[in-house]
Amino acid sequence: MSAQTIYFKLVEAGMSPVGACAMLGNMQAESALRSNNVQDGYGYTDEGYTAKVDAGQLNFIDSIGYGLCQWTYGPRKLKLLQFARSRGVSVGDEAMQVDFCVQELRSEYPKLWLYLCDCKGVEEATDRICAEYERP
């Protein structure tokens, strides 16, 4: 999936062009737009970690950042895994992760979602994504 495809998927879901650019920029910074990206420093390759999670050979509910948005917090990673399984796809599936991001924003971060659907300034949007969604 290209940056352009992700952008159009976010806009189609309801984000303003600025909101979609801000989220896309966040994904680029977090994972280089690699949906199977596993946080460095834990001894896993992206492919190996993803394959083990998909096969049920590795506990995904750990504190290792993963995916386009580098989901790290256990309950959020569990929801990502359940979402992937409900669709019958790999936890590393790019389209599924974009859909999950949108679903998560709508249900868990509704104020941020509404803001991203109407925002005009990319700097404020990226700041809010970092502070409210990524929560480093």
Coordinates of C-alpha atoms in Angstrom, one line a residue:
M1 CA 0.0 0.0 0.0
S2 CA 1.4 3.3 -1.0
A3 CA 1.3 6.6 0.9
Q4 CA -1.2 7.8 -1.7
T5 CA -3.4 4.8 -1.1
I6 CA -3.4 5.3 2.7
Y7 CA -4.1 9.0 2.2
F8 CA -7.2 8.3 0.0
K9 CA -8.4 5.6 2.4
L10 CA -8.3 8.0 5.3
V11 CA -10.0 10.8 3.3
E12 CA -12.7 8.3 2.1
A13 CA -13.3 7.4 5.8
G14 CA -14.0 11.0 6.5
M15 CA -10.8 12.8 7.5
S16 CA -10.1 16.1 6.0
P17 CA -7.1 16.2 3.6
V18 CA -5.1 18.0 6.3
G19 CA -6.1 15.4 8.9
A20 CA -5.2 12.5 6.5
C21 CA -1.8 14.1 5.8
A22 CA -1.1 14.5 9.5
M23 CA -2.0 10.9 10.2
L24 CA 0.0 9.7 7.2
G25 CA 3.0 11.8 8.5
N26 CA 2.6 10.2 11.9
M27 CA 2.6 6.7 10.3
Q28 CA 5.7 7.6 8.3
A29 CA 7.5 8.7 11.4
E30 CA 6.4 5.7 13.4
S31 CA 6.9 2.9 11.0
A32 CA 8.2 4.2 7.6
L33 CA 4.8 3.1 6.4
R34 CA 5.7 -0.6 6.9
S35 CA 2.7 -2.3 8.4
N36 CA 4.8 -5.2 9.7
N37 CA 7.3 -3.0 11.4
V38 CA 8.3 -4.2 14.8
Q39 CA 10.0 -1.9 17.2
D40 CA 13.8 -2.2 17.0
G41 CA 15.8 -3.5 19.9
Y42 CA 13.9 -6.6 20.7
G43 CA 15.7 -9.1 18.5
Y44 CA 12.9 -9.8 16.0
T45 CA 12.8 -9.2 12.3
D46 CA 9.6 -7.7 11.0
E47 CA 8.7 -10.8 9.0
G48 CA 9.6 -13.2 11.8
Y49 CA 7.7 -11.5 14.5
T50 CA 4.6 -11.1 12.3
A51 CA 4.7 -14.8 11.2
K52 CA 5.0 -16.0 14.8
V53 CA 2.1 -13.8 15.9
D54 CA -0.1 -15.0 13.0
A55 CA 0.7 -18.6 13.8
G56 CA -0.1 -18.1 17.5
Q57 CA 3.5 -18.9 18.5
L58 CA 4.2 -15.5 20.1
N59 CA 2.3 -13.4 22.7
F60 CA 1.4 -10.3 20.8
I61 CA 0.2 -8.6 23.9
D62 CA 3.6 -7.4 24.9
S63 CA 5.1 -3.9 25.1
I64 CA 6.8 -4.0 21.7
G65 CA 5.6 -1.3 19.2
Y66 CA 4.1 -2.8 16.0
G67 CA 2.6 -1.8 12.8
L68 CA 1.9 1.5 10.9
C69 CA 1.1 3.3 14.2
Q70 CA 3.5 1.4 16.4
W71 CA 0.7 0.1 18.7
T72 CA 2.4 -0.7 22.0
Y73 CA -0.1 -0.8 24.8
G74 CA -1.4 -4.3 25.5
P75 CA -5.2 -3.6 25.3
R76 CA -4.8 -1.7 22.0
K77 CA -2.6 -4.5 20.5
L78 CA -5.2 -7.1 21.6
K79 CA -7.9 -5.1 19.8
L80 CA -5.7 -4.9 16.7
L81 CA -5.1 -8.6 16.8
Q82 CA -8.8 -9.4 17.2
F83 CA -9.6 -7.0 14.4
A84 CA -7.2 -8.8 12.1
R85 CA -8.5 -12.2 13.1
S86 CA -12.1 -11.1 12.5
R87 CA -11.1 -10.3 9.0
G88 CA -9.1 -13.4 8.5
V89 CA -5.9 -11.5 7.6
S90 CA -2.4 -11.2 9.0
V91 CA -1.9 -8.8 11.9
G92 CA 0.6 -7.1 9.5
D93 CA -2.0 -6.5 6.8
E94 CA -1.8 -2.8 5.7
A95 CA -5.4 -2.2 4.7
M96 CA -6.7 -3.8 7.9
Q97 CA -4.4 -1.6 10.0
V98 CA -5.7 1.6 8.3
D99 CA -9.2 0.4 8.9
F100 CA -8.4 -0.4 12.5
C101 CA -6.8 3.1 13.0
V102 CA -10.0 4.7 11.7
Q103 CA -12.2 2.4 13.8
E104 CA -10.1 3.0 16.9
L105 CA -10.2 6.8 16.4
R106 CA -13.9 6.8 15.9
S107 CA -14.7 4.7 19.0
E108 CA -11.8 5.4 21.4
Y109 CA -10.8 8.9 20.5
P110 CA -14.0 10.5 19.2
K111 CA -13.0 14.1 19.9
L112 CA -9.7 13.6 18.0
W113 CA -11.6 11.9 15.1
L114 CA -14.0 14.8 14.7
Y115 CA -11.1 17.2 14.8
L116 CA -9.2 15.3 12.1
C117 CA -12.3 15.4 9.9
D118 CA -12.4 19.2 10.0
C119 CA -8.9 20.5 10.8
K120 CA -7.1 23.0 8.7
G121 CA -3.7 23.2 10.2
V122 CA -1.3 20.3 9.8
E123 CA 1.0 21.3 12.6
E124 CA -1.7 21.4 15.2
A125 CA -3.1 18.1 13.8
T126 CA 0.2 16.3 14.1
D127 CA 0.7 17.6 17.6
R128 CA -2.8 16.4 18.6
I129 CA -2.2 13.0 17.0
C130 CA 1.0 12.6 18.9
A131 CA -0.4 13.8 22.3
E132 CA -3.8 12.2 22.1
Y133 CA -3.4 9.1 19.9
E134 CA 0.2 8.0 20.1
R135 CA 0.7 9.2 23.7
P136 CA 4.4 8.7 23.9

